PDB file of C-alpha atoms and ligand atoms in Angstrom:
ATOM      1  CA  MET A1287     -93.876 -46.078-194.769  1.00 46.00           C
ATOM      2  CA  ALA A1288     -91.429 -43.723-195.462  1.00 54.00           C
ATOM      3  CA  ASP A1289     -88.762 -42.721-192.462  1.00 60.00           C
ATOM      4  CA  VAL A1290     -89.875 -40.048-190.506  1.00 59.00           C
ATOM      5  CA  PHE A1291     -86.108 -38.822-190.412  1.00 59.00           C
ATOM      6  CA  SER A1292     -83.775 -37.639-193.264  1.00 65.00           C
ATOM      7  CA  PRO A1293     -81.089 -40.029-193.670  1.00 65.00           C
ATOM      8  CA  GLU A1294     -78.737 -38.245-192.040  1.00 64.00           C
ATOM      9  CA  LYS A1295     -80.761 -37.403-189.038  1.00 63.00           C
ATOM     10  CA  ARG A1296     -81.671 -41.228-189.003  1.00 60.00           C
ATOM     11  CA  SER A1297     -77.559 -41.461-189.255  1.00 63.00           C
ATOM     12  CA  ALA A1298     -77.333 -39.431-186.056  1.00 58.00           C
ATOM     13  CA  VAL A1299     -80.361 -41.208-184.249  1.00 56.00           C
ATOM     14  CA  MET A1300     -78.781 -44.712-185.041  1.00 58.00           C
ATOM     15  CA  ALA A1301     -75.156 -43.632-184.050  1.00 56.00           C
ATOM     16  CA  ALA A1302     -76.603 -42.408-180.447  1.00 52.00           C
ATOM     17  CA  VAL A1303     -78.201 -45.782-180.136  1.00 51.00           C
ATOM     18  CA  ARG A1304     -74.960 -47.327-181.410  1.00 52.00           C
ATOM     19  CA  GLY A1305     -73.025 -45.398-178.947  1.00 48.00           C
ATOM     20  CA  HIS A1306     -75.235 -46.763-176.141  1.00 47.00           C
ATOM     21  CA  ARG A1307     -75.238 -50.455-176.965  1.00 50.00           C
ATOM     22  CA  ASN A1308     -71.436 -50.353-177.898  1.00 65.00           C
ATOM     23  CA  LYS A1309     -70.888 -49.141-174.495  1.00 73.00           C
ATOM     24  CA  SER A1310     -73.209 -51.744-172.965  1.00 82.00           C
ATOM     25  CA  THR A1311     -71.295 -54.528-174.912  1.00 84.00           C
ATOM     26  CA  GLU A1312     -68.224 -53.200-174.224  1.00 84.00           C
ATOM     27  CA  LEU A1313     -68.964 -53.233-170.448  1.00 87.00           C
ATOM     28  CA  ARG A1314     -70.283 -56.662-170.966  1.00 88.00           C
ATOM     29  CA  LEU A1315     -67.227 -57.930-172.433  1.00 90.00           C
ATOM     30  CA  LEU A1316     -65.387 -56.441-169.830  1.00 89.00           C
ATOM     31  CA  ALA A1317     -67.087 -58.118-166.789  1.00 88.00           C
ATOM     32  CA  ILE A1318     -66.252 -61.650-168.915  1.00 88.00           C
ATOM     33  CA  LEU A1319     -62.683 -60.503-169.522  1.00 88.00           C
ATOM     34  CA  ARG A1320     -62.520 -60.047-165.651  1.00 87.00           C
ATOM     35  CA  GLY A1321     -64.526 -63.218-164.855  1.00 85.00           C
ATOM     36  CA  CYS A1322     -61.715 -65.231-167.256  1.00 83.00           C
ATOM     37  CA  ARG A1323     -59.310 -63.656-165.256  1.00 85.00           C
ATOM     38  CA  PHE A1324     -57.461 -62.580-168.116  1.00 90.00           C
ATOM     39  CA  THR A1325     -54.737 -59.778-167.692  1.00 90.00           C
ATOM     40  CA  GLY A1326     -52.900 -57.442-169.694  1.00 93.00           C
ATOM     41  CA  TRP A1327     -55.871 -56.060-171.537  1.00 93.00           C
ATOM     42  CA  ARG A1328     -55.923 -52.607-172.798  1.00 93.00           C
ATOM     43  CA  ARG A1329     -58.620 -50.394-173.789  1.00 91.00           C
ATOM     44  CA  ASN A1330     -58.045 -47.260-176.429  1.00 88.00           C
ATOM     45  CA  HIS A1331     -55.347 -48.865-177.489  1.00 93.00           C
ATOM     46  CA  PRO A1332     -54.126 -47.044-180.793  1.00 93.00           C
ATOM     47  CA  LEU A1333     -54.258 -50.092-183.505  1.00 95.00           C
ATOM     48  CA  PRO A1334     -56.003 -49.514-186.868  1.00 94.00           C
ATOM     49  CA  GLY A1335     -59.860 -50.119-186.226  1.00 94.00           C
ATOM     50  CA  LYS A1336     -59.704 -49.310-182.528  1.00 93.00           C
ATOM     51  CA  PRO A1337     -60.438 -52.431-181.204  1.00 95.00           C
ATOM     52  CA  ASP A1338     -62.763 -52.780-178.180  1.00 93.00           C
ATOM     53  CA  PHE A1339     -59.780 -54.615-176.305  1.00 95.00           C
ATOM     54  CA  ALA A1340     -56.313 -55.263-176.755  1.00 96.00           C
ATOM     55  CA  PHE A1341     -54.058 -57.684-175.346  1.00 96.00           C
ATOM     56  CA  PRO A1342     -50.402 -55.807-176.664  1.00 96.00           C
ATOM     57  CA  LYS A1343     -47.935 -58.800-175.154  1.00 94.00           C
ATOM     58  CA  LEU A1344     -49.990 -61.325-177.019  1.00 95.00           C
ATOM     59  CA  LYS A1345     -50.910 -59.129-180.009  1.00 96.00           C
ATOM     60  CA  LEU A1346     -54.385 -59.953-179.841  1.00 96.00           C
ATOM     61  CA  ALA A1347     -56.897 -57.689-180.714  1.00 97.00           C
ATOM     62  CA  VAL A1348     -60.787 -58.065-179.703  1.00 96.00           C
ATOM     63  CA  PHE A1349     -63.921 -56.153-181.435  1.00 95.00           C
ATOM     64  CA  VAL A1350     -67.182 -56.438-180.269  1.00 93.00           C
ATOM     65  CA  ASP A1351     -69.631 -56.056-183.453  1.00 92.00           C
ATOM     66  CA  GLY A1352     -73.075 -54.709-183.240  1.00 90.00           C
ATOM     67  CA  CYS A1353     -75.770 -57.329-184.963  1.00 91.00           C
ATOM     68  CA  PHE A1354     -76.962 -54.660-186.886  1.00 89.00           C
ATOM     69  CA  TRP A1355     -73.952 -52.568-187.490  1.00 90.00           C
ATOM     70  CA  HIS A1356     -72.099 -55.384-188.942  1.00 92.00           C
ATOM     71  CA  GLY A1357     -74.279 -57.712-190.560  1.00 90.00           C
ATOM     72  CA  CYS A1358     -74.846 -60.552-188.553  1.00 92.00           C
ATOM     73  CA  ARG A1359     -76.905 -63.186-190.503  1.00 88.00           C
ATOM     74  CA  GLN A1360     -78.779 -64.209-187.368  1.00 89.00           C
ATOM     75  CA  HIS A1361     -80.031 -60.571-186.352  1.00 87.00           C
ATOM     76  CA  GLY A1362     -78.820 -57.821-188.772  1.00 75.00           C
ATOM     77  CA  SER A1363     -82.242 -57.199-189.888  1.00 79.00           C
ATOM     78  CA  MET A1364     -82.570 -54.110-192.093  1.00 79.00           C
ATOM     79  CA  PRO A1365     -85.283 -51.418-191.189  1.00 81.00           C
ATOM     80  CA  LYS A1366     -87.855 -51.215-193.532  1.00 83.00           C
ATOM     81  CA  SER A1367     -87.702 -47.455-194.448  1.00 87.00           C
ATOM     82  CA  ASN A1368     -84.338 -46.339-196.384  1.00 89.00           C
ATOM     83  CA  ALA A1369     -83.304 -49.983-196.257  1.00 88.00           C
ATOM     84  CA  GLU A1370     -81.021 -49.452-199.338  1.00 91.00           C
ATOM     85  CA  TYR A1371     -79.507 -46.795-197.120  1.00 92.00           C
ATOM     86  CA  TRP A1372     -78.750 -49.341-194.248  1.00 91.00           C
ATOM     87  CA  LEU A1373     -77.688 -51.857-196.459  1.00 91.00           C
ATOM     88  CA  ALA A1374     -74.908 -49.960-198.209  1.00 94.00           C
ATOM     89  CA  LYS A1375     -73.920 -48.685-194.833  1.00 92.00           C
ATOM     90  CA  VAL A1376     -73.602 -52.190-193.294  1.00 93.00           C
ATOM     91  CA  ALA A1377     -71.694 -53.220-196.470  1.00 94.00           C
ATOM     92  CA  ARG A1378     -68.999 -50.777-195.757  1.00 95.00           C
ATOM     93  CA  ASN A1379     -68.706 -51.497-192.219  1.00 94.00           C
ATOM     94  CA  LYS A1380     -68.138 -55.205-193.151  1.00 94.00           C
ATOM     95  CA  ARG A1381     -65.543 -54.341-195.624  1.00 96.00           C
ATOM     96  CA  ARG A1382     -63.722 -52.047-193.227  1.00 95.00           C
ATOM     97  CA  ASP A1383     -63.765 -54.741-190.905  1.00 96.00           C
ATOM     98  CA  ARG A1384     -61.997 -57.192-193.635  1.00 96.00           C
ATOM     99  CA  GLU A1385     -59.633 -54.211-194.561  1.00 97.00           C
ATOM    100  CA  VAL A1386     -58.894 -53.605-190.642  1.00 97.00           C
ATOM    101  CA  GLY A1387     -58.534 -57.425-190.007  1.00 97.00           C
ATOM    102  CA  ARG A1388     -55.790 -57.696-192.849  1.00 98.00           C
ATOM    103  CA  LEU A1389     -53.920 -54.775-191.955  1.00 97.00           C
ATOM    104  CA  LEU A1390     -53.740 -56.028-188.188  1.00 97.00           C
ATOM    105  CA  ARG A1391     -52.784 -59.463-189.067  1.00 97.00           C
ATOM    106  CA  ASP A1392     -50.189 -57.657-191.502  1.00 97.00           C
ATOM    107  CA  LYS A1393     -48.340 -56.351-188.261  1.00 96.00           C
ATOM    108  CA  GLY A1394     -48.291 -59.553-186.342  1.00 96.00           C
ATOM    109  CA  TRP A1395     -51.711 -59.657-184.588  1.00 96.00           C
ATOM    110  CA  GLU A1396     -54.361 -61.858-184.426  1.00 96.00           C
ATOM    111  CA  VAL A1397     -58.116 -60.288-184.618  1.00 97.00           C
ATOM    112  CA  LEU A1398     -60.884 -61.953-182.692  1.00 96.00           C
ATOM    113  CA  ARG A1399     -64.494 -60.691-183.662  1.00 96.00           C
ATOM    114  CA  ILE A1400     -67.281 -61.432-181.267  1.00 95.00           C
ATOM    115  CA  TRP A1401     -70.778 -61.066-182.329  1.00 95.00           C
ATOM    116  CA  GLU A1402     -72.826 -58.781-179.608  1.00 93.00           C
ATOM    117  CA  HIS A1403     -75.211 -62.073-179.524  1.00 93.00           C
ATOM    118  CA  GLU A1404     -72.424 -63.925-178.172  1.00 95.00           C
ATOM    119  CA  LEU A1405     -72.249 -62.236-175.054  1.00 93.00           C
ATOM    120  CA  SER A1406     -75.508 -63.400-173.839  1.00 89.00           C
ATOM    121  CA  ARG A1407     -75.300 -65.412-170.926  1.00 87.00           C
ATOM    122  CA  ALA A1408     -76.619 -68.509-172.226  1.00 92.00           C
ATOM    123  CA  ASN A1409     -73.590 -68.176-174.354  1.00 92.00           C
ATOM    124  CA  GLU A1410     -70.972 -67.643-171.777  1.00 89.00           C
ATOM    125  CA  LYS A1411     -69.036 -71.074-171.662  1.00 90.00           C
ATOM    126  CA  ARG A1412     -68.639 -70.988-175.319  1.00 93.00           C
ATOM    127  CA  LEU A1413     -67.213 -67.315-175.581  1.00 94.00           C
ATOM    128  CA  PHE A1414     -65.243 -68.079-172.392  1.00 92.00           C
ATOM    129  CA  ALA A1415     -63.902 -71.213-174.470  1.00 93.00           C
ATOM    130  CA  LYS A1416     -63.260 -68.950-177.598  1.00 94.00           C
ATOM    131  CA  LEU A1417     -61.710 -66.230-175.747  1.00 94.00           C
ATOM    132  CA  SER A1418     -59.452 -68.750-173.915  1.00 92.00           C
ATOM    133  CA  ARG A1419     -58.274 -70.289-176.997  1.00 92.00           C
ATOM    134  CA  ALA A1420     -57.120 -67.000-178.733  1.00 93.00           C
ATOM    135  CA  TYR A1421     -55.334 -65.702-175.379  1.00 92.00           C
ATOM    136  CA  PHE A1422     -53.378 -69.243-174.484  1.00 90.00           C
ATOM    137  CA  ARG A1423     -52.534 -70.007-178.122  1.00 88.00           C
ATOM    138  CA  ASN A1424     -51.260 -65.947-178.098  1.00 85.00           C
ATOM    139  CA  GLN A1425     -49.591 -66.386-174.756  1.00 84.00           C
ATOM    140  CA  ARG A1426     -47.540 -69.442-176.326  1.00 81.00           C
ATOM    141  CA  SER A1427     -46.545 -68.292-179.715  1.00 80.00           C
ATOM    142  CA  ASN A1428     -45.659 -64.881-178.121  1.00 76.00           C
ATOM    143  CA  GLY A1429     -43.712 -66.022-174.933  1.00 66.00           C
ATOM    144  CA  ALA A1430     -45.687 -63.410-172.980  1.00 56.00           C
ATOM    145  CA  GLU A1431     -46.190 -64.167-169.166  1.00 51.00           C
TER     146      GLU A1431
HETATM  147 ZN1   ZN B2118     -76.466 -61.448-183.967  1.00 80.92          ZN
END
């Protein structure tokens, strides 16, 4: 079945969806960071790729990746219509993710990418462990308080 929207219109629709979801995943991670009692994070810190959260003293950048937009193997299923268009778009996102990661590492930052699906309540302990490892490792290596 053909998509009811043109690719441009579909893009705008999906962008609106993404905006909403990004906001909810960011807020979810925000709640988790607060729950972990981590300190020193910033939002909208000026860095390549605009990480969702940055810990400037620790030089730790955290991204939350939507399963669809970043091509998660478990949940990144393509819409049936315009599949090629979406495949190309997701491939571009993944390429950009790698480039951003390289840019940040070149600047001495560690990059932590978290999948949208890792934010589920069932995964809370594992996510906490993943965040803690990065947080405390960088705290030691950067000598921050
Ligand atoms: Zn996923």
